Every structure is written in structure tokens, then in C-alpha cells.
Short mmCIF file of C-alpha atoms and ligand atoms in Angstrom, two decimals:
data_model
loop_
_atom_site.label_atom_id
_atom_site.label_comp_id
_atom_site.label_asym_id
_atom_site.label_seq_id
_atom_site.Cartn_x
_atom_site.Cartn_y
_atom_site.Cartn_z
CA UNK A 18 -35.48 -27.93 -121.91
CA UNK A 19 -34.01 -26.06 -118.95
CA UNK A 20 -31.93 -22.86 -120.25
CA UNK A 21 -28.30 -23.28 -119.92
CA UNK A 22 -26.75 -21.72 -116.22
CA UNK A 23 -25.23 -18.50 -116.97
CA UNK A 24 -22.19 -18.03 -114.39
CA UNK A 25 -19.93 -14.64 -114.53
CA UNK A 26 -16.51 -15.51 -114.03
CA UNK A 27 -13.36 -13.15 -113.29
CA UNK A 28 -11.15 -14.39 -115.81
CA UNK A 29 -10.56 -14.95 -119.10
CA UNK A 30 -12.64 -16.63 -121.49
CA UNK A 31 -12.48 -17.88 -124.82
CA UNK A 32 -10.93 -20.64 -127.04
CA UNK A 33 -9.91 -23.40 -125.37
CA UNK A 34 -10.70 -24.93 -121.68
CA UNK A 35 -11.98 -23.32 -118.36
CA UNK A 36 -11.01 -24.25 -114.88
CA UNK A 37 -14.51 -24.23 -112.74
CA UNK A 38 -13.95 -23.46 -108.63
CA UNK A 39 -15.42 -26.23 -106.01
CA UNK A 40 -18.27 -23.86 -105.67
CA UNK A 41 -19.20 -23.57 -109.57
CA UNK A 42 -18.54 -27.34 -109.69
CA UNK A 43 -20.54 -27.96 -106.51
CA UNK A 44 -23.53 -25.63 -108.06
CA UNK A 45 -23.54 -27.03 -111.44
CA UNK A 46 -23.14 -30.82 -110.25
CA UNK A 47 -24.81 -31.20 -106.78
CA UNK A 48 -27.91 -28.34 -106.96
CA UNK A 49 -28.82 -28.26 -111.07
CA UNK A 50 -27.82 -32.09 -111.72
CA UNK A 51 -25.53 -31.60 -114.75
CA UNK A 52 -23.37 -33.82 -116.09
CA UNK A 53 -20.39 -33.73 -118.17
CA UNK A 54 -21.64 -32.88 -122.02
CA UNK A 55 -24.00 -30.22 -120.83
CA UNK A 56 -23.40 -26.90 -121.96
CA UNK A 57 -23.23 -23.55 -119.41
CA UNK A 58 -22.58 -20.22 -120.49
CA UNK A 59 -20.22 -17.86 -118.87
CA UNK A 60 -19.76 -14.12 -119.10
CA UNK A 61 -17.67 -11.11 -118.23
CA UNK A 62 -17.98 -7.53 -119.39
CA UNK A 63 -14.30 -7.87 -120.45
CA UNK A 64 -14.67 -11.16 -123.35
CA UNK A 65 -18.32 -11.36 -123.74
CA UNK A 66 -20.37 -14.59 -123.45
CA UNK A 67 -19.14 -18.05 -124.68
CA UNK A 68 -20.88 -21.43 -124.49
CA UNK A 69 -19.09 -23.86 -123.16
CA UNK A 70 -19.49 -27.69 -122.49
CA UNK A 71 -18.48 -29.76 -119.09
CA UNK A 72 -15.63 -31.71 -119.66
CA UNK A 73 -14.55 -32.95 -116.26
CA UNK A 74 -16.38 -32.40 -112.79
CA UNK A 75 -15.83 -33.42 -109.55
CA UNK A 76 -16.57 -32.14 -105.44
CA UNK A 77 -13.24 -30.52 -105.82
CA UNK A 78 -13.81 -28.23 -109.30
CA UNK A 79 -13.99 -29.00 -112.82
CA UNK A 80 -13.17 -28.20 -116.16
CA UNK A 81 -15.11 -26.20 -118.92
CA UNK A 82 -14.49 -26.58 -123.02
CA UNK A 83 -15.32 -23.62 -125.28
CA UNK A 84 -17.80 -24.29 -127.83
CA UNK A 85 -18.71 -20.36 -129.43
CA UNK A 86 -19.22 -17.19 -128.90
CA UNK A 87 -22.44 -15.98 -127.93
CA UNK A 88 -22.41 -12.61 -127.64
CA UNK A 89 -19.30 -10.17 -127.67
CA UNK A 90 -19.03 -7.45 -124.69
CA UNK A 91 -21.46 -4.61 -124.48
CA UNK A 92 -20.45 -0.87 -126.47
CA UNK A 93 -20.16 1.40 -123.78
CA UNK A 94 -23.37 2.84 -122.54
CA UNK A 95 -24.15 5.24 -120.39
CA UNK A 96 -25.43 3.03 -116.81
CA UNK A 97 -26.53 5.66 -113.67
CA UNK A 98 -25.19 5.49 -110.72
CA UNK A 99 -27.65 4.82 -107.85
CA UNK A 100 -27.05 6.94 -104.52
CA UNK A 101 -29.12 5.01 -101.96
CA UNK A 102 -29.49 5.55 -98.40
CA UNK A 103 -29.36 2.04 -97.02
CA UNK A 104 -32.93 0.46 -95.58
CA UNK A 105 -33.45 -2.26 -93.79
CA UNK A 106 -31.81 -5.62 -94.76
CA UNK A 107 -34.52 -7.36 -97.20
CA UNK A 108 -35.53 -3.77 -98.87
CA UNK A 109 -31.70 -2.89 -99.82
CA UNK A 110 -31.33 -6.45 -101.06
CA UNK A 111 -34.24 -6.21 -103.18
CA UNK A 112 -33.02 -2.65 -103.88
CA UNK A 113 -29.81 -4.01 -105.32
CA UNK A 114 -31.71 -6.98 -107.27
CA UNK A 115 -34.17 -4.43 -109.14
CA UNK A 116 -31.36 -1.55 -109.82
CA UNK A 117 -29.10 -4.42 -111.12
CA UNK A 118 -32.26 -5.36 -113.17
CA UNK A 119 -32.55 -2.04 -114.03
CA UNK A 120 -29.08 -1.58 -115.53
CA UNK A 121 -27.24 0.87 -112.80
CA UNK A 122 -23.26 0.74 -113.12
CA UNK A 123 -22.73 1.41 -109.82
CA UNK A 124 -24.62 1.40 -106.32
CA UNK A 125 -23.01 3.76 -103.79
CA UNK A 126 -24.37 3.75 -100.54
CA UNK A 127 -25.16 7.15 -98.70
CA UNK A 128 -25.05 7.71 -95.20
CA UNK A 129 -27.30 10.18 -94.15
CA UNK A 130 -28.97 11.23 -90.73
CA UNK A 131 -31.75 9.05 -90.69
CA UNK A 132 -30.07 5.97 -92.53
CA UNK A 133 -30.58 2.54 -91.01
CA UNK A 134 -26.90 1.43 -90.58
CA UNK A 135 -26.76 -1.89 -89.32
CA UNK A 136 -26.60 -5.05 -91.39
CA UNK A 137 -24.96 -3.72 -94.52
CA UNK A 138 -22.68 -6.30 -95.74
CA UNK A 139 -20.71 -5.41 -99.11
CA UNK A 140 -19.79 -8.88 -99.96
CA UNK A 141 -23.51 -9.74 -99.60
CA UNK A 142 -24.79 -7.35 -101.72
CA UNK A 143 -22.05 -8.61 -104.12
CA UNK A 144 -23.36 -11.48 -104.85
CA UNK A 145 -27.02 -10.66 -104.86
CA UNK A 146 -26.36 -7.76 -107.59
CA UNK A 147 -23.85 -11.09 -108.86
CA UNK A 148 -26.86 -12.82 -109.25
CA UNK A 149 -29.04 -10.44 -110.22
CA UNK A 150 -27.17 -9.87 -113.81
CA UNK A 151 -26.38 -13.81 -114.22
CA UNK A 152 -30.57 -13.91 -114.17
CA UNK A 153 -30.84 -10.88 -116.51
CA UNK A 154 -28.44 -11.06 -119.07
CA UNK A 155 -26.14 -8.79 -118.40
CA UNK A 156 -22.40 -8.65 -118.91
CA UNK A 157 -21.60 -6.31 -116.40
CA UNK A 158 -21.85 -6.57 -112.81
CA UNK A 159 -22.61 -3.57 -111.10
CA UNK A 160 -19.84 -2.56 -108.56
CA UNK A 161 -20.89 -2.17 -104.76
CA UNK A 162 -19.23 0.66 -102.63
CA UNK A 163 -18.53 1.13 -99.73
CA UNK A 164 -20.67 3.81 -97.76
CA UNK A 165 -19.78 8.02 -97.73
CA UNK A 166 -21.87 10.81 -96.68
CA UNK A 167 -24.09 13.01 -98.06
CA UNK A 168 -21.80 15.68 -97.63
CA UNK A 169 -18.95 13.70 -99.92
CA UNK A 170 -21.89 13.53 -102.74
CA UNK A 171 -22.96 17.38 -102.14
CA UNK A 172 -19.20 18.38 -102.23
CA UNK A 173 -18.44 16.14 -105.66
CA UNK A 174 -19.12 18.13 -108.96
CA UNK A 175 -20.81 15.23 -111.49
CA UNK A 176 -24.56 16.03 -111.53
CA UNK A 177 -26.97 13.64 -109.89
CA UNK A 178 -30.83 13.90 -109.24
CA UNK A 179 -32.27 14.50 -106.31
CA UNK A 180 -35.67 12.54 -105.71
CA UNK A 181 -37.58 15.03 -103.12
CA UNK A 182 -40.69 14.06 -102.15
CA UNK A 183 -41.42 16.53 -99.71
CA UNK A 184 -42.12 20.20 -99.49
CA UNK A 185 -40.94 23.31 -97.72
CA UNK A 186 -43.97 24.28 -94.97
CA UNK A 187 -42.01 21.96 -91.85
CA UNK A 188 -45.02 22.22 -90.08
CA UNK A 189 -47.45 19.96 -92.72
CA UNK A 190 -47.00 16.22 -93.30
CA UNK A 191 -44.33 15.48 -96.08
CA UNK A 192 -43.53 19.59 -95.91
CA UNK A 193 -47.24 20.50 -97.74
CA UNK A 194 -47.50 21.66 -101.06
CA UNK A 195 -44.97 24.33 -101.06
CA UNK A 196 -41.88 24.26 -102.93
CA UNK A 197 -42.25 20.36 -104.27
CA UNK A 198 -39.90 19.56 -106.89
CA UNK A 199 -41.16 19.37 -110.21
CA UNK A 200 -42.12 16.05 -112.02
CA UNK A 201 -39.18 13.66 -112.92
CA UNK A 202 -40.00 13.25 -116.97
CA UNK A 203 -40.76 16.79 -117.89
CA UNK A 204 -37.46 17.84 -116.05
CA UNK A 205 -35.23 15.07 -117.16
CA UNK A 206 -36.94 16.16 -120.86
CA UNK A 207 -36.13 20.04 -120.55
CA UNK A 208 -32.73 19.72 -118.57
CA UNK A 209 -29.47 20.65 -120.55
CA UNK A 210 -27.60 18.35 -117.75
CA UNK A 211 -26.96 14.96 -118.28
CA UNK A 212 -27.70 13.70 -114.52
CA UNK A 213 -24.85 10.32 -113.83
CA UNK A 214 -26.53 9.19 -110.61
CA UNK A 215 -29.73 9.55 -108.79
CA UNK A 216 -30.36 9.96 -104.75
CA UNK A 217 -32.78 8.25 -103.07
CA UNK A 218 -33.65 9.21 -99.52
CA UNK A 219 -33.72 6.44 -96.66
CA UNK A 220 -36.98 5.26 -94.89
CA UNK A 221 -37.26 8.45 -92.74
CA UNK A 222 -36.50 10.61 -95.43
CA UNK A 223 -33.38 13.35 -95.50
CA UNK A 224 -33.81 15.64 -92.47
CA UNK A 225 -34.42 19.44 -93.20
CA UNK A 226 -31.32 20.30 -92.97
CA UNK A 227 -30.21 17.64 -95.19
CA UNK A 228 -32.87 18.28 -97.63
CA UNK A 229 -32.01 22.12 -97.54
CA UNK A 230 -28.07 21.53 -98.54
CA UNK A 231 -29.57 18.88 -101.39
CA UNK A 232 -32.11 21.81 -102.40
CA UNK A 233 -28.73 24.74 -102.32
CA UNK A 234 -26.71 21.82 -104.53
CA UNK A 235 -26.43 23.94 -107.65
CA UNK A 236 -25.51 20.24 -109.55
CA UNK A 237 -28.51 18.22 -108.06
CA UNK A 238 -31.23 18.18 -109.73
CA UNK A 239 -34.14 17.53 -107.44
CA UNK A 240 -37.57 15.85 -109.11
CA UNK A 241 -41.01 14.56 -107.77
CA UNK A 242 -41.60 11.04 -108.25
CA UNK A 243 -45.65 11.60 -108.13
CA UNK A 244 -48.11 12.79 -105.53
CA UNK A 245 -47.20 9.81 -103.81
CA UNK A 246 -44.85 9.22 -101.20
CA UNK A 247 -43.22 5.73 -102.45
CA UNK A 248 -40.89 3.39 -100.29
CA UNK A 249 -37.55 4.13 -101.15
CA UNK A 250 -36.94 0.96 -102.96
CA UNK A 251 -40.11 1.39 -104.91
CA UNK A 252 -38.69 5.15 -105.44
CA UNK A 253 -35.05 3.94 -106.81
CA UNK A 254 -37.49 1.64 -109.08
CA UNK A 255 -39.41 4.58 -111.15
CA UNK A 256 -36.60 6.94 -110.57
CA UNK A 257 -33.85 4.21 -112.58
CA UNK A 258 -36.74 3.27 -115.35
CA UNK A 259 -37.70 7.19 -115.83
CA UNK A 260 -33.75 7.86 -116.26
CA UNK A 261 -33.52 5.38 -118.48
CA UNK A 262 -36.35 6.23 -120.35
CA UNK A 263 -34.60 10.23 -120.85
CA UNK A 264 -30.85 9.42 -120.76
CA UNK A 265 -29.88 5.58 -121.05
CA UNK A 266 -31.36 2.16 -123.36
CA UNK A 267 -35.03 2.78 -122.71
CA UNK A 268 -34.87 5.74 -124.78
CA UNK A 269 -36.19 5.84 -128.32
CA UNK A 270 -34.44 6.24 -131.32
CA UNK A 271 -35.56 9.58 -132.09
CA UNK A 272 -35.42 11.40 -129.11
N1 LIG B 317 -40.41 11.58 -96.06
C1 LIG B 317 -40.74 10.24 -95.81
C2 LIG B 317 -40.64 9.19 -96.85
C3 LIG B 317 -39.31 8.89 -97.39
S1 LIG B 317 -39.46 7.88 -98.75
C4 LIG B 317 -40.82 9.84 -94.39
O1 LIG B 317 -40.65 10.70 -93.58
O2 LIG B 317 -41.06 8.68 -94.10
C5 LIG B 317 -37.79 7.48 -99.10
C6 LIG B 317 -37.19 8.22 -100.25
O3 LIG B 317 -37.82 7.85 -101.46
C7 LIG B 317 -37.24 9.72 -100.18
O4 LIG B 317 -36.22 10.29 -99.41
C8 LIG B 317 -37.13 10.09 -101.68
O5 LIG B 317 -35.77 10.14 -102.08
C9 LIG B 317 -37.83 8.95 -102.36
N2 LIG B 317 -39.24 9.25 -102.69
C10 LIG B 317 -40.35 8.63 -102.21
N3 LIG B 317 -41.47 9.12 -102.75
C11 LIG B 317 -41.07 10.08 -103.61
C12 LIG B 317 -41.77 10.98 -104.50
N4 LIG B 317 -43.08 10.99 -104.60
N5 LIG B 317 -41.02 11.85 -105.22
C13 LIG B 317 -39.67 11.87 -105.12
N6 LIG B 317 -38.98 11.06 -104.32
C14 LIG B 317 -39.65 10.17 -103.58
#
């Protein structure tokens, strides 16, 4: 048997019945089929996850019954924040899609000299990061800001880490072997700062003079992803799993 949708709504849930929009109604009736008696489950981070069961459905909306309580909201954890300097249109999609996978709180894009700046529409990356937790069983959906510069993040105080690839010899390809930023787990092990966010570079990577300010940040913490030179979505992908492996729900018990 198909698995019951999962839809995030804005309002409140609980006891009792559940107006559903034209679009949910549309969704639920025209693309997956269902008909009145089949249960759905909607969340928020706010009340949780309840089962409910369609009571009424038309083109023009519907109504919802509550059944249970599935699961009751998250205890606060501790998300990152994911600094990303926008790509083109189908990598930041999938960018938002895996960090939303990948439990981040918050993506804030970063402008930054060589950032691609066409194409980046909020409300679409809304309801991909929308979709994103509806498919992964989250609660929460991660909020999507609007753009600031580098300088804005450099100039804040919370502590953030700074995924450097390169080195400091301009002259060699990716900066040479100078200077490069130690590994991400053994610094995110031996660090007495608890990084909230993580930067990842756009296509181009941060200009010199961009990476020098990052490298003078006395709260950014800069760390090597591997010998490597990764696409930056493939970058914000190990950088979110290590930091959840040090600081957030991949951690073990015991460390
Ligand atoms: N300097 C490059 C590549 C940029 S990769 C160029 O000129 O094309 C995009 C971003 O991914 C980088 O800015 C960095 O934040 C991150 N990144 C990629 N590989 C990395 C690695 N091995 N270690 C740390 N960060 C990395």
C-alpha cells in the first residue's frame, strides 16, 4: 500500500476538522487519486504530525478529520545554518533539496564576487526545500533568505566555518599546497567553538581578496573538505553531514 501524503500546513492542527486549499484538494484528488476515507498526514513544527482522514473534497478545497497524533513537535536541536553562494539554477535547487535532507535550519544566500546571480527565485526555493522535508520527515521547514554579502556575514559575530579549498601561492592552480586549511573532522573535533553555519564558496570560488578577509575572520573557522576540489553543492553535502556528525543528530551518544 502506497504511504499516506504527508502535506505541511501553516495552521493549526489537531482535534477536530481541517480545511484543505484548492491546491491540496486538487493534489490529493486529481494527481494521487484519493478519495474521501483515505487518510493523509499533515505536519508543522508548531503541533506535530496528526493523521487525518478525507471527509469532503471537491475542485474547489476540501475538508480533513483528525484521527491521532503521530508524532508531537521536535525538542529543539541544534540545525546549521548553510551560507551558500548561489550556482546555477538546477545545482542550488538540488543544493536546497540535499541541505533540507540534511537537516539545515536555515539557507542564507551569499553574494559574493564571483556568484552567479540570475535566476534565484525565493518562493521557488520555498517550495522545493517545502518539499524536500514533506519527503523526509521532517517537521520543520527550513526558512529561505533573502541574499546579503559576504561582508554582512564577515561583519556578524556567530561563528561559522569556512570551507577553503584553496591555498595561498596565487600563482599555482587552486593556490598550491601552501597555507590549505586543515581537515574538516579533526578541526570540528579539537575546536572549543560551536560553529552555527557553514560557507560554501560559489562555482568560481571566493576571489583572493575575498578569501583573504574569510582567512583574517577571527570567528570563521576555515576547513579542507579533502584533496579534492568538490562542486559546491557536492561541498555543502560533506560539509552539512561532517557538522552533523561533530555538532548536531549524527553525533554519537558518547562523544
Ligand atoms: N576554486 C574553485 C572551485 C570552487 S568549488 C574554482 O576556481 O573553480 C566551490 C566551493 O566549494 C568552494 O568555494 C568551497 O567553499 C567548497 N569546496 C570545494 N572543494 C572543497 C574542498 N576540498 N575543501 C573545502 N571546501 C571545498
Amino acid at each position: 500500500m502506497r504511504p499516506a501524503p504527508r502535506l505541511y500546513i501553516d495552521a493549526p492542527l489537531g482535534e477536530g476538522a481541517h480545511a484543505l486549499s484548492p491546491e491540496h484538494a486538487r493534489y490529493l484528488g486529481q494527481v494521487l487519486r484519493l478519495k474521501e476515507g483515505a487518510e493523509l498526514h499533515l505536519f508543522n513544527a508548531r503541533d506535530g504530525e496528526w493523521v487525518y482522514t478525507i471527509a469532503a473534497m471537491s475542485k474547489r478545497g476540501g475538508e480533513a478529520e483528525a484521527q491521532t497524533q503521530r508524532r508531537s513537535p521536535d525538542p529543539a536541536t541544534d540545525s546549521p545554518i548553510l551560507f551558500f553562494a548561489p550556482v546555477k539554477r538546477t545545482q542550488t535547487e538540488f543544493l536546497v533539496q540535499k541541505a533540507t535532507e540534511l537537516g539545515v535550519v536555515k539557507l542564507q544566500p551569499v553574494l559574493t564576487a564571483r556568484t552567479i546571480r540570475d535566476n534565484l527565485r525565493i518562493d521557488r526555493l520555498e517550495s522545493i526545500a517545502m518539499e524536500a522535508a514533506e519527503q523526509s520527515e521532517r517537521l520543520t521547514i527550513p526558512a529561505i533568505c533573502a541574499p546579503i554579502d559576504l561582508k554582512t556575514l564577515i561583519d556578524s559575530p556567530e561563528p561559522f566555518v569556512f570551507c577553503d579549498e584553496a591555498g595561498d601561492q596565487t600563482s599555482e592552480p587552486w593556490g598550491g599546497s601552501d597555507g590549505r586549511a586543515p581537515l574538516a573532522p579533526g578541526t570540528f573535533q579539537q575546536t572549543n567553538q560551536h560553529p552555527k553555519g557553514l560557507l560554501i564558496g560559489p562555482e568560481g570560488g571566493f576571489t583572493p581578496e575575498e578569501r583573504d578577509a574569510l582567512r583574517g575572520c577571527v570567528h570563521a573557522l576555515p576547513v579542507s573538505l579533502g584533496p579534492r576540489i568538490l562542486r559546491a553543492e557536492t561541498a555543502a553535502i560533506v560539509a552539512l553531514t561532517l557538522w552533523q556528525a561533530s555538532f548536531g543528530d549524527l553525533r554519537s551518544i558518547s562523544s
